[in-house]
Every structure is written in C-alpha cells, then in structure tokens.
Short mmCIF file of C-alpha atoms in Angstrom, two decimals:
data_model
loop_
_atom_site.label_atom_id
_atom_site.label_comp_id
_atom_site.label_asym_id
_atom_site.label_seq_id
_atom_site.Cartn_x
_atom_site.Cartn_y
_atom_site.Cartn_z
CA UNK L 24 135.18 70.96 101.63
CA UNK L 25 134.62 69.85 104.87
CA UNK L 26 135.60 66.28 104.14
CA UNK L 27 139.02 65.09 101.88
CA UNK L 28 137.74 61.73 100.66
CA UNK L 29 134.35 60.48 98.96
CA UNK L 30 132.87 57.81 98.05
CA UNK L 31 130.33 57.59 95.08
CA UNK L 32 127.39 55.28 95.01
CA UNK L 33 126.12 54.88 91.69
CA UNK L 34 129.01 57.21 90.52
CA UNK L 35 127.91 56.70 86.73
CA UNK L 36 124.55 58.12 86.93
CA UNK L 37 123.73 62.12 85.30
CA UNK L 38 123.89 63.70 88.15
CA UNK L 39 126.65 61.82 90.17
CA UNK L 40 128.78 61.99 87.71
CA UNK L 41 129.30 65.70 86.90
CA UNK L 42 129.63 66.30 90.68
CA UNK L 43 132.24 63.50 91.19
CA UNK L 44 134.38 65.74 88.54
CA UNK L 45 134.11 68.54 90.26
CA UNK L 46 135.24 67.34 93.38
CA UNK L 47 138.16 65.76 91.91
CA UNK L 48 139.06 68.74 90.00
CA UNK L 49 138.87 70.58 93.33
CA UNK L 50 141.42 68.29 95.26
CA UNK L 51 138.82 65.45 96.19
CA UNK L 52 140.17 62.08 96.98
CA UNK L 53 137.55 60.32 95.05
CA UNK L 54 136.11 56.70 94.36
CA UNK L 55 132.79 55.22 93.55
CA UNK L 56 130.60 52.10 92.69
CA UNK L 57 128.04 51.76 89.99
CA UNK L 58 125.86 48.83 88.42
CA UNK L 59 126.16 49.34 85.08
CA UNK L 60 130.77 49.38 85.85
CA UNK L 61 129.61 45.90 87.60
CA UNK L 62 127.44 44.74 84.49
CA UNK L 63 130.32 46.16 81.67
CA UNK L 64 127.55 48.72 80.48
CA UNK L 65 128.91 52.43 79.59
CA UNK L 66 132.61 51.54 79.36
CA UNK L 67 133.84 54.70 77.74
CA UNK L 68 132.42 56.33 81.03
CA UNK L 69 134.03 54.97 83.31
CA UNK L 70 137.04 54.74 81.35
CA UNK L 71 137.00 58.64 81.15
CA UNK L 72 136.29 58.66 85.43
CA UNK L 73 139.31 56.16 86.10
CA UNK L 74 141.24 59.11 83.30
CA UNK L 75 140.28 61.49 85.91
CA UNK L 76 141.91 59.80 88.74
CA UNK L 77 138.13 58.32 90.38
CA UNK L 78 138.80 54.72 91.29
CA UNK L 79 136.11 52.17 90.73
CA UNK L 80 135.05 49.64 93.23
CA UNK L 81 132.38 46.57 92.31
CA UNK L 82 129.30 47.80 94.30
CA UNK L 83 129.70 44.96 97.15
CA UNK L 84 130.81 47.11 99.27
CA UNK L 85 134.59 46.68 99.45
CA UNK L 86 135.69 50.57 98.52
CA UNK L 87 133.95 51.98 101.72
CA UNK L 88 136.33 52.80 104.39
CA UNK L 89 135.01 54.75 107.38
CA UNK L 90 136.77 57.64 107.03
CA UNK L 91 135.46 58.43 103.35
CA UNK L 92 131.93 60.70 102.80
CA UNK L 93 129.77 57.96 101.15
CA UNK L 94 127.24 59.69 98.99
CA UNK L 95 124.27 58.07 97.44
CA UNK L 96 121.90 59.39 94.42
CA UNK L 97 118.02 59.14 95.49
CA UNK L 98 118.06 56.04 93.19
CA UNK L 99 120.11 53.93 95.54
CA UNK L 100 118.00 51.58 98.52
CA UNK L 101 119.57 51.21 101.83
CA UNK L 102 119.71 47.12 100.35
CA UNK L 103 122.89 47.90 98.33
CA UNK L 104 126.02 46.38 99.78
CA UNK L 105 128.08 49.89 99.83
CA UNK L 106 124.92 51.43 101.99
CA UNK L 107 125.23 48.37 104.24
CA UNK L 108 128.81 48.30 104.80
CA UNK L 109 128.80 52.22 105.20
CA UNK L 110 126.31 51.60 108.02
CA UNK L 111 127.40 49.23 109.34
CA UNK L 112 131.48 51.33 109.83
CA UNK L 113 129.98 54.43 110.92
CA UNK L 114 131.28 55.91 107.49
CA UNK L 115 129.67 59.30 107.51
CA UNK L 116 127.00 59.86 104.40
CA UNK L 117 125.44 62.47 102.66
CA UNK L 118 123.08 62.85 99.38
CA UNK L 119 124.02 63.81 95.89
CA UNK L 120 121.59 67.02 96.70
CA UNK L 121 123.34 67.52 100.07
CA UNK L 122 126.68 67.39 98.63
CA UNK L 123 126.02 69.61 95.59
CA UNK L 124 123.99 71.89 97.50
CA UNK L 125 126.49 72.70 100.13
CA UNK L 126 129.23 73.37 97.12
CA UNK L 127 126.36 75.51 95.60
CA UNK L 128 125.62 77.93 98.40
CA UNK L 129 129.26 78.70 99.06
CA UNK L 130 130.03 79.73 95.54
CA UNK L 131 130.21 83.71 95.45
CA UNK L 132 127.47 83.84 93.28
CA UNK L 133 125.39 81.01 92.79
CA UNK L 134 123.45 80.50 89.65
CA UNK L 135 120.34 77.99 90.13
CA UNK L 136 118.36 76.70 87.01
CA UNK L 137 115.01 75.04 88.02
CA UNK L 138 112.09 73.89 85.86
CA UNK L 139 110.03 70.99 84.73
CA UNK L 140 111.52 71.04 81.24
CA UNK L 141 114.76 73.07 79.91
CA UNK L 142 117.37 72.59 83.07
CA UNK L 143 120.46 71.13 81.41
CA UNK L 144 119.98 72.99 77.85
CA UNK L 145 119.57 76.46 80.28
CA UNK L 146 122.34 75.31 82.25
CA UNK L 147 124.28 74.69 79.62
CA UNK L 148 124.04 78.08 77.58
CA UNK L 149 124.32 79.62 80.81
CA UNK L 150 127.70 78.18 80.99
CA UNK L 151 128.61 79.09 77.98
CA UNK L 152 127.88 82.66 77.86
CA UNK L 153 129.86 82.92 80.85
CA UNK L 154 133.12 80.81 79.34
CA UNK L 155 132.79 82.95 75.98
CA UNK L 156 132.93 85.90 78.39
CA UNK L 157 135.61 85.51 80.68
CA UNK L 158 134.29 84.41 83.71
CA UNK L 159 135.69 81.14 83.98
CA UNK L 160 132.32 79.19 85.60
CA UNK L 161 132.11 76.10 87.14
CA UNK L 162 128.84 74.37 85.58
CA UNK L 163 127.18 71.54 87.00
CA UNK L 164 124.98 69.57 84.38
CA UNK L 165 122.95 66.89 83.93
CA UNK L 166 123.99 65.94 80.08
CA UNK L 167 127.31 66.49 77.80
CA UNK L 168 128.02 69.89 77.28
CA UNK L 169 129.49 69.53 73.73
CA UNK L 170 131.43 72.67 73.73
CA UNK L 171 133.26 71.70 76.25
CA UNK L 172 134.33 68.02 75.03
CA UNK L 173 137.65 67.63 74.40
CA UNK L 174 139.65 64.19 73.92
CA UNK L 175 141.02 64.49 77.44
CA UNK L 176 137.16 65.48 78.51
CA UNK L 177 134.81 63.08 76.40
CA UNK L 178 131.68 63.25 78.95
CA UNK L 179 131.94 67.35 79.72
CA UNK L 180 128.81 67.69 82.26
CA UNK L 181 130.59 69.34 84.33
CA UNK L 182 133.01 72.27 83.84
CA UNK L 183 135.81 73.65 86.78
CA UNK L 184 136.49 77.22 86.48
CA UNK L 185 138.27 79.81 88.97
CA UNK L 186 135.43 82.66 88.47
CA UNK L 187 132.86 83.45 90.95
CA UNK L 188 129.83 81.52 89.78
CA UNK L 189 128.72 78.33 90.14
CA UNK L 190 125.67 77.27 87.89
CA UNK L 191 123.95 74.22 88.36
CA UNK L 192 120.47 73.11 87.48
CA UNK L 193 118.68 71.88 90.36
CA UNK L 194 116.50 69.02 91.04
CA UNK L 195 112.72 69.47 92.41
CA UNK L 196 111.47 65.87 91.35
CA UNK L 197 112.96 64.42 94.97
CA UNK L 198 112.44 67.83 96.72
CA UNK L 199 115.83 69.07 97.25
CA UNK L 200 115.22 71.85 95.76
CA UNK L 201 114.97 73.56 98.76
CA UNK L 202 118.45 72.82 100.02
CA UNK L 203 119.81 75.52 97.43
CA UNK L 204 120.10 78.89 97.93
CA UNK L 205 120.64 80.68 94.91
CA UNK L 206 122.16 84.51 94.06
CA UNK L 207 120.02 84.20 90.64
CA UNK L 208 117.41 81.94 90.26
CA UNK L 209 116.35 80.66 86.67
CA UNK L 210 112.50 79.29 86.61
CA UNK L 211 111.43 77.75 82.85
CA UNK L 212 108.00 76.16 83.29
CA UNK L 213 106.06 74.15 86.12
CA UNK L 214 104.54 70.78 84.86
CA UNK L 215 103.50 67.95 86.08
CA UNK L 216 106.60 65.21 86.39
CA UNK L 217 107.33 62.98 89.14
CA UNK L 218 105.49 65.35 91.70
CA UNK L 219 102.19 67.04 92.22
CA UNK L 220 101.52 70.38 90.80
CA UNK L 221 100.36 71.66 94.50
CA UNK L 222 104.16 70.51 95.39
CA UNK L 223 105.54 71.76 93.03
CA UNK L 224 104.44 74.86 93.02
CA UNK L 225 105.72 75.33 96.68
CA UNK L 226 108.49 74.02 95.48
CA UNK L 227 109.55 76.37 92.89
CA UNK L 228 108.09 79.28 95.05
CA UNK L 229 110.53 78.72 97.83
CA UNK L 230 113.31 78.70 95.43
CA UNK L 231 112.69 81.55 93.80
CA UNK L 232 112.21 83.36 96.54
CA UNK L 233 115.57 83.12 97.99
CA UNK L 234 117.27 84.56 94.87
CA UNK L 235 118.32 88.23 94.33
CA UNK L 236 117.33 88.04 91.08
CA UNK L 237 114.94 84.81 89.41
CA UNK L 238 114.40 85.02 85.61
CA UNK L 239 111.17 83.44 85.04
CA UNK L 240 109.35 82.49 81.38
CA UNK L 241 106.21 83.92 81.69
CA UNK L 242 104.93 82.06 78.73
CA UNK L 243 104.80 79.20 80.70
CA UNK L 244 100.80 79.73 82.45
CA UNK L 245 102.48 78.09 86.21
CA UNK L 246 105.68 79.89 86.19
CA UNK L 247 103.60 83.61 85.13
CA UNK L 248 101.58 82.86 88.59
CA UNK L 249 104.67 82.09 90.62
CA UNK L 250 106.36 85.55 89.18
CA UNK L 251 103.23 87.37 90.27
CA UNK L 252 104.03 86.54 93.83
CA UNK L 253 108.01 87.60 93.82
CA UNK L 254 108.55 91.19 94.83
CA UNK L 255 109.47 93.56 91.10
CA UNK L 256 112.62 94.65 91.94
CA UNK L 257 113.56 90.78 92.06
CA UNK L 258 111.90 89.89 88.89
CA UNK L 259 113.08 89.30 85.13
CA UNK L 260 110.70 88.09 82.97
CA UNK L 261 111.14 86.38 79.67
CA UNK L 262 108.30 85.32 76.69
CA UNK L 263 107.97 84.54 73.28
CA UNK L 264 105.31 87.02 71.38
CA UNK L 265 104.39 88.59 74.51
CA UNK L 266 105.50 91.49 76.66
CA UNK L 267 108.09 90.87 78.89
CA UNK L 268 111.65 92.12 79.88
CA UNK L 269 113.41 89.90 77.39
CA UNK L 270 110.89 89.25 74.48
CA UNK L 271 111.68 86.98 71.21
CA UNK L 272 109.52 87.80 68.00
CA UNK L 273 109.69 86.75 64.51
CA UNK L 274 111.12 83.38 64.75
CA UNK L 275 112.43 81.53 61.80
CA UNK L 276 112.39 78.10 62.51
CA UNK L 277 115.03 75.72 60.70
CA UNK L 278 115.47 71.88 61.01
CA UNK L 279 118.74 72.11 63.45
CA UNK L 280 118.35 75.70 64.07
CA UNK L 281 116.45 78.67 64.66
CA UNK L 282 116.75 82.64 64.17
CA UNK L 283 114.47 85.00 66.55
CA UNK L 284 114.53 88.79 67.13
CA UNK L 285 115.34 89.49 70.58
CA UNK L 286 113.92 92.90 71.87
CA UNK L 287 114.92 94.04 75.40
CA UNK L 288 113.89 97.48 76.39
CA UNK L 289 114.23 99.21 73.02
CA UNK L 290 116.86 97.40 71.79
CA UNK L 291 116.44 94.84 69.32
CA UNK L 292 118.96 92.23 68.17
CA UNK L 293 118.79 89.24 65.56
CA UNK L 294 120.20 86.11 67.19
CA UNK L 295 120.14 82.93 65.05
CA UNK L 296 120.73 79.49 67.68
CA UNK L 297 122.42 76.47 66.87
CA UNK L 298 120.02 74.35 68.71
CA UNK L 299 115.95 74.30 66.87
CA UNK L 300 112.79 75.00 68.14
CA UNK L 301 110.33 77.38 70.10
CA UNK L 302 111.24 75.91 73.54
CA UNK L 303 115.02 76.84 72.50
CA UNK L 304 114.15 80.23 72.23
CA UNK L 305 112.73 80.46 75.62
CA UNK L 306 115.65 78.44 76.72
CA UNK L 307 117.95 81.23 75.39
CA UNK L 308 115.76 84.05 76.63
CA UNK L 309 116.27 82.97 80.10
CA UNK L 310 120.00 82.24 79.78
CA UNK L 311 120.61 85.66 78.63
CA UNK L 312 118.54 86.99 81.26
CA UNK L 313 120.31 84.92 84.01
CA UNK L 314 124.14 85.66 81.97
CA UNK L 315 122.81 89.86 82.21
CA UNK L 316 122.35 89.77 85.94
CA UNK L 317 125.61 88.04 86.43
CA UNK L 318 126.96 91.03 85.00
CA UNK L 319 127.68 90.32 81.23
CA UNK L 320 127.21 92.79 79.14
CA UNK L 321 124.05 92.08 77.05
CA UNK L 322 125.42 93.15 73.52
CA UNK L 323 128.42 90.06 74.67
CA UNK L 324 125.43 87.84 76.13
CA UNK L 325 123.41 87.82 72.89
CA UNK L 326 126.87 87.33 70.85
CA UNK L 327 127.99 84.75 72.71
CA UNK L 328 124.66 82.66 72.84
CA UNK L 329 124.76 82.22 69.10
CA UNK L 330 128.07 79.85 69.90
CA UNK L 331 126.28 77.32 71.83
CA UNK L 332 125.96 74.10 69.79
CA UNK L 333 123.76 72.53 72.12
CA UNK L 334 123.94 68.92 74.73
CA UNK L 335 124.55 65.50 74.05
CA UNK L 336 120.68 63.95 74.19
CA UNK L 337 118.87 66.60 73.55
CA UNK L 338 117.83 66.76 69.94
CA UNK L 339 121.14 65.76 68.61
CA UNK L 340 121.21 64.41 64.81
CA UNK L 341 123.29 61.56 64.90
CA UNK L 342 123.29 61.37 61.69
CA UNK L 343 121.89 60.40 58.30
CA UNK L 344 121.34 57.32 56.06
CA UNK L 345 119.39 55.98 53.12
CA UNK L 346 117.45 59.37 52.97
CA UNK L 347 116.89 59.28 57.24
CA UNK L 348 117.85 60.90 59.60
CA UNK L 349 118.29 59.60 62.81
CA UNK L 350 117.86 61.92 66.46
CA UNK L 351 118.83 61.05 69.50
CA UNK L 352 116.75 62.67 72.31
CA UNK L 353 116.01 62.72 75.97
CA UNK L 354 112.26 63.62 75.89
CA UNK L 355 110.61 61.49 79.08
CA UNK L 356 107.91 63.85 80.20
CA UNK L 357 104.76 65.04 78.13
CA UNK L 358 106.48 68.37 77.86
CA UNK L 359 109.52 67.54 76.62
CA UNK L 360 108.01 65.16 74.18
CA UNK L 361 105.77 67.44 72.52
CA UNK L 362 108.84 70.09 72.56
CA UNK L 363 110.34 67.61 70.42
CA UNK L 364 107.29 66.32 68.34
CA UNK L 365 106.36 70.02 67.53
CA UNK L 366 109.76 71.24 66.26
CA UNK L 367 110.34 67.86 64.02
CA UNK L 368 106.15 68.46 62.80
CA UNK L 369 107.59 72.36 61.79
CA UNK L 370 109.25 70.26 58.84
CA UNK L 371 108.02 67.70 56.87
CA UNK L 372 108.46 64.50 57.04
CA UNK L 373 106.81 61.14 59.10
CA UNK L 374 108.16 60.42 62.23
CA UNK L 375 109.25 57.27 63.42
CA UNK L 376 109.34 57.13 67.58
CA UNK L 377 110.94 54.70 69.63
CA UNK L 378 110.26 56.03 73.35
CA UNK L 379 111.65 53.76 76.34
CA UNK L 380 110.01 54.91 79.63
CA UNK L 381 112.50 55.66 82.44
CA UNK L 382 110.71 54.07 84.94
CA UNK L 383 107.63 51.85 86.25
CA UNK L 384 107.01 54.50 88.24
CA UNK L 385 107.08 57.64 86.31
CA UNK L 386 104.33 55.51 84.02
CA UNK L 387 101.70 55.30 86.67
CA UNK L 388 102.66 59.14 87.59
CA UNK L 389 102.29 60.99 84.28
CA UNK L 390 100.74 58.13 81.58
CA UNK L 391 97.98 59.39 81.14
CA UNK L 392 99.37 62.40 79.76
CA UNK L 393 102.37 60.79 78.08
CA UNK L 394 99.71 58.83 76.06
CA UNK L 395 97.29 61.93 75.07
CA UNK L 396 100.60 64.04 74.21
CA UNK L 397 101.42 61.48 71.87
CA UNK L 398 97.62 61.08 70.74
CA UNK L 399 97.37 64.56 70.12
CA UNK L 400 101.28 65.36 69.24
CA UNK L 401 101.43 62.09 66.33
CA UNK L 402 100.21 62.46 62.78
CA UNK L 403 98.25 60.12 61.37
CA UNK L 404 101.16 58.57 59.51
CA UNK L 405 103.44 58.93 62.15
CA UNK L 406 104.55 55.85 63.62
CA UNK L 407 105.22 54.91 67.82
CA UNK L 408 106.88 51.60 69.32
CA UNK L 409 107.46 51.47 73.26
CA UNK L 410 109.09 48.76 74.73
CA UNK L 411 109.28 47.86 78.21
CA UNK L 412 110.69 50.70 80.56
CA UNK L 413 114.53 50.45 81.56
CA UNK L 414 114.77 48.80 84.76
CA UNK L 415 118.50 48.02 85.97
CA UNK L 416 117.56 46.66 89.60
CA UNK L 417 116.00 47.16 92.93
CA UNK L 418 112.56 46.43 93.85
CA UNK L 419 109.43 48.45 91.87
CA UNK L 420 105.57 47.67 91.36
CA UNK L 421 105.02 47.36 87.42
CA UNK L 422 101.00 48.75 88.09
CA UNK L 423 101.36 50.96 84.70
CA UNK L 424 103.58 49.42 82.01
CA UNK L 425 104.33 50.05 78.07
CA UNK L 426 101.25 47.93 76.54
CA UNK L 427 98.62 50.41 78.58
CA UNK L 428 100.22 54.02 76.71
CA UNK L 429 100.24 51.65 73.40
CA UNK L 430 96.96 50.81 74.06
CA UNK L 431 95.60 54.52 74.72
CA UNK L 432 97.26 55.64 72.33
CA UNK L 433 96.02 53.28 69.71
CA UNK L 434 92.56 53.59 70.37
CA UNK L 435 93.08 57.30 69.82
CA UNK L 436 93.58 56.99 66.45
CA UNK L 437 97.37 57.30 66.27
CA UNK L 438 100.24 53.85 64.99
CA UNK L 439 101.30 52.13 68.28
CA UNK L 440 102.87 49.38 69.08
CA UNK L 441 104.58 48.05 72.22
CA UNK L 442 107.58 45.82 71.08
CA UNK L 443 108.70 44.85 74.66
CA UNK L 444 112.48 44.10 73.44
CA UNK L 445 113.89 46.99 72.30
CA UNK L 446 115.93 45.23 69.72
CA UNK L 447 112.19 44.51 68.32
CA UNK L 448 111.15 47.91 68.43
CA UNK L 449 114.11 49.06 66.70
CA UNK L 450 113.81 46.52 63.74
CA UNK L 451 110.50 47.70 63.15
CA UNK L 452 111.25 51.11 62.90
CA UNK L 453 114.50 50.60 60.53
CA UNK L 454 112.29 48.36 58.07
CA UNK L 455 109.90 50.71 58.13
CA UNK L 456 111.53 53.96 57.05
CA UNK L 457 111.85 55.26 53.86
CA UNK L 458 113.40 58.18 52.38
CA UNK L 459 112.09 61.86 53.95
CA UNK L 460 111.26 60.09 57.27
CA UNK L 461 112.91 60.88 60.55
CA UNK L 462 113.72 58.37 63.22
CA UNK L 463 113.46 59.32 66.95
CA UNK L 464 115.24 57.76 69.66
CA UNK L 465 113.20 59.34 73.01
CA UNK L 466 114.01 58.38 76.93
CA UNK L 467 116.06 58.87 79.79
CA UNK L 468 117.98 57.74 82.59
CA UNK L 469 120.11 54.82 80.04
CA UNK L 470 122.94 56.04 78.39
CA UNK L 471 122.92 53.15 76.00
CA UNK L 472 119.85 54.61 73.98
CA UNK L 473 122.34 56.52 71.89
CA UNK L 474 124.38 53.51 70.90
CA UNK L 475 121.26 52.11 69.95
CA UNK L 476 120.64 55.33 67.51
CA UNK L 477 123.72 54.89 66.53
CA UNK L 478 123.13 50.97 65.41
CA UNK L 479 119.79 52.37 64.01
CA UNK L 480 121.99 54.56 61.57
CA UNK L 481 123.96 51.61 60.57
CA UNK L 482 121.53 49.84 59.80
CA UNK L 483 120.03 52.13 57.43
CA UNK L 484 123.40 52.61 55.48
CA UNK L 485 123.75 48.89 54.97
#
C-alpha cells in the first residue's frame, strides 16, 4: 500500500468498515470518524474497531494529520469538519471505491461480484467455498458474514486470508464500478436502483468485459442481454429451470431453507442451502460458478456451499415469540423486497411489514415501484407500516416521502399505514400479531433496525 496511515470518514458505515479491517489486518496505521460514534449509536461496533486497534476521533476534525490518506464514503459532503480540515492541511484523500479498488486489482486473482440484488449473499458464499477449500481468501463484504464471527470478530464483513484471491462485491449505484478490474466477474441481475437502466447497463457491460471469466444469471431478462454481448469462451451462465451451464431444477422450498438439483454438464448433484428461497438458488448457482473458475473442484464447490449459513440482515430469524416469528431483513429495492415477500408467501402465514426507506432520495428514484411491488407482492391480509426514512444528517430535498408509497399503496387495495415514528410503527405491528403471523423488519443503511427486531421479539414474549 502505497500509503502507511489512513484516516476513515464515516468509518462505521457497510462498506467502510470491512475495508478499514482489512487494512489494519494488513499493517495499516488506521483511525476514523463517524456520526453515529459521535451520537453513541452502534456501540458494540465501534467497540469491536477500537478491539482491532482503529482509533476513533469525534468527526470535528481533530484526527486528521496531513500525512494520513483521508478516505471518505460517497455519503460524506465536503461540509464535514474532517473534509475541511483535510483540505485545508493538504492531507492527501482518496474514496472508499478508490481505496478498495486499487487493493482489488492487485490481488492475484480478483473476484468481482456485481448486481442490482444478491452482492453480499454472493460474496459471501463465494467466500466461503473458498475458506472450506483451502484457499485462504480475503473477502470484502457489505454485511456480517456469520461463519466467520467469532468473539474476537463479532462484525465479520470482512475476512484476511494469505491465498491469492480477493473477492469483493462491487458498487455500481455511485459508478465506481468501473474502477475494478476483475480476473472473474460475477453479474446477478440488472434493475433499476439508484441509477438508470441505460447506465446501468453500461455499467455492468464494462465490468464484465474486463473479466477472464464473468458468471452471469441468465434468468435475470437484463443480465441474459448483457451475456449475449461477451465473447463464449468468457462466458458462464447460470438459471433456474432453464438451460444454462450451471442449471438448478426441482427446488424444494423450506421456511429457512431450500434443496435444488444442480445439473452441470451431465452431472447432477442434490444440494440442500441453509439460506431459503428462489433468489438463493441463483445466488448459489453463481457462487459455484465463480468458486469453479477459481479452480475448486466442483464436486468440493457444491459440498462446501451446503455450509454457508447465510449474512447478518438478510433474512435472518431472530427469533420467535407468542406463536411469531420475527425476521430481520435488508430488502430496500423493489427486487429485494419481493425476493423476500415471495419466499415468506411460499409458507403460510400473514405478514406483518415494517419497511424504513434508506433515503429521501432513493424514494423519489424507485417509489413508484417500491409501492406497486408491495401492491402486487402483499396479500390482502397482509399488513404494511412505513415510517419516515432514516436520515442521520446533511442536507436532502424530502420531494417523495413515506405517506406518498402508503398512500399508493393503499389505494391499491393492500393495509398501509405510515406511522412516521418508528416506535409507532412497531407498536402497531406487535399488537397486531397473532399466532401463525410473521413479522418483518425491511431497510437499509441503519444498523439499529435489528435491535429494533430484537425489542419487537421481546415484546411479544412479555
């Protein structure tokens, strides 16, 4: 690493975080700032970065020195006293994306997950195909691993191995995408997000060209046009019920898990994942494809795959009470939501939906089709309450807010209400669950959503 010592603005957010580790684990001298270490949110966080050896700084600027790399998340405005004093030393700066992506491309062989929907959970079995293997990885995630948390590593994003790959997923919704150039490229589905599809789809094109080898689901309609424009010999493809390279058939669905047939040339093996639901096969398709042209074995590949027990956030039962169960998930987009919706509608049981937007912004990008997902995703006795979006500073227009998705929604037919507290919304949920029913706790970018499951539970067992 061209520079010794770092400093992290906004060091507790999903993707700072994991990439802090890794540069500590690799000899960094490393501190950082955040809001929520200023405000006493997330303590067990930062406890575990201060365990590390990261020191923590208030964000007014007093932990930049000018001869420290200050790096900065797209989240952060030049306003913030760190990015004013590191201005105003000289202190040389880069971006999360710059930083990462420069550790990225000189890995030996760089793994690169990209996608709308699917990154961390891809990342993440990636990871662990290559761990159960041998080849000691170093994985960069966006969400808790949980087979790698141990008491000394309670928030496992990241993981620092001595092998030759480094897997990461990569970000397009800020367009550094393109900074990465990746041995093996992963592409799981192209939907609209926080950009354009016309972007995006030069986006992921540019990727995916770079790579070697890119392992694309052509289930997904955008990502099957994108793999009709890379060259064969470069090309894996993956699909559920349709032919492909790696195909899954005869899925068996469970409430927490699922069992598929995997067929790859004329082979044909029965895995059974730890983790439920369609998108989870496709997930697992394209992790074995990605673990295969890394060079594992694919009898070891499909073994291994059946060991991963999933990430923190992403459909994790936290538990049950009073006949309930209570899931904690970190569905934002319409994709991810109706992933969710359609593996919890597989079972019965009414579902009970408390979704916090991530953003004012995000809202008056993709409402529209957050509200007809859940119009069209909801049963009639399912119930929805949205409060307000999480908002923890800075300057935003509030043009699209929680009451207009209640409303739509509502006039589709469906149970909505926009609770703008979310103590409110949670209240009404917990009185109005009965036995059978299945609370959901949906949103992103606030790690206090699962405490708030958690309290849900509670609540139910009292």
């Amino acid at each position: 690493m061209e520079h010794g010592k770092f400093f992290f603005v906004g060091l507790g957010g999903s993707g700072m975080m994991p990439l802090a580790m890794i540069v500590r684990a690799r000899g960094g001298d490393v501190a950082g700032s955040d809001r929520g270490f200023d405000a006493g949110r997330s303590t067990p966080k930062f406890d575990a970065l201060a365990a590390a050896g990261i020191r923590l700084f208030p964000q007014d600027g007093s932990g930049i020195a000018a001869d420290r790399l200050v790096v900065a998340s797209a989240a952060i405005e030049d306003s913030v006293p760190d990015i004013a004093s590191a201005r105003r030393l000289g202190a040389p700066r880069a971006t999360r994306a710059e930083l990462l992506a420069r550790l990225f491309n000189e890995a030996a062989l760089p793994i690169g997950v990209a996608g709308t929907s699917g990154k961390s959970t891809v990342t993440g079995m990636i990871g662990w195909i290559l761990h159960a293997t041998g080849r000691d990885p170093t994985v960069m995630n966006g969400a808790v691993m949980k087979d790698f948390v141990r008491p000394d590593t309670p928030f496992a994003s990241a993981l620092v191995g001595s092998g030759d790959a480094f897997v990461s997923e990569v970000d397009e919704s800020d367009g550094s995408i393109a900074l990465y150039s990746p041995s093996i490229a992963v592409l799981n589905n192209v939907s609209l997000d926080h950009k354009s599809l016309d972007e995006l789809r030069q986006l992921f094109g540019d990727f995916a060209a770079k790579a070697t080898t890119t392992i694309v689901n052509i289930g997904d309609p955008e990502a099957a046009a994108l793999a009709a424009t890379l060259p064969a010999k470069t090309l894996v493809t993956v699909a559920i019920e349709s032919p492909a390279d790696l195909m899954a058939e005869n899925l068996s669905p469970e409430p927490f898990a699922i069992g598929f047939d995997l067929v790859i040339r004329d082979a044909r093996h029965r895995v059974r994942l730890s983790v439920p639901g369609r998108h989870n096969v496709a997930n697992a398709l394209t992790a074995i494809g990605a673990a295969v042209a890394a060079g594992v074995d694919r009898d070891e590949a499909v073994a291994a795959i059946a060991g991963f027990t999933g990430l923190r956030r992403r459909f994790d039962l936290v538990g049950e009470a009073a006949g309930v169960a209570v899931i904690d998930d970190f569905g934002h987009n319409p994709d991810k939501i109706a992933a969710t919706l359609d593996t919890l509608h597989a079972h019965p049981g009414r579902l009970l939906i408390l979704f916090q937007p991530h953003g004012y912004g995000p809202l008056k990008v993709m409402g529209h089709e957050l509200a007809r997902t859940f119009a069209e995703r909801m049963a009639p006795d399912d119930v929805l309450t949205m409060p307000d979006p999480v908002y923890f500073g800075g300057t935003v227009k509030r043009e699209v807010g929680s009451a207009d998705i209640v409303a739509a929604v509502a006039k589709a037919g469906r149970q909505a209400w926009h609770d703008p507290d979310r103590a409110d919304a949670a209240r009404r949920l917990v009185e109005l669950s009965r036995p059978g029913d299945r609370i959901i706790v949906m949103g992103a970018r606030d790690d206090t959503l699962s405490t708030l499951a958690a309290d849900m539970l509670t609540r139910l067992g009292d």
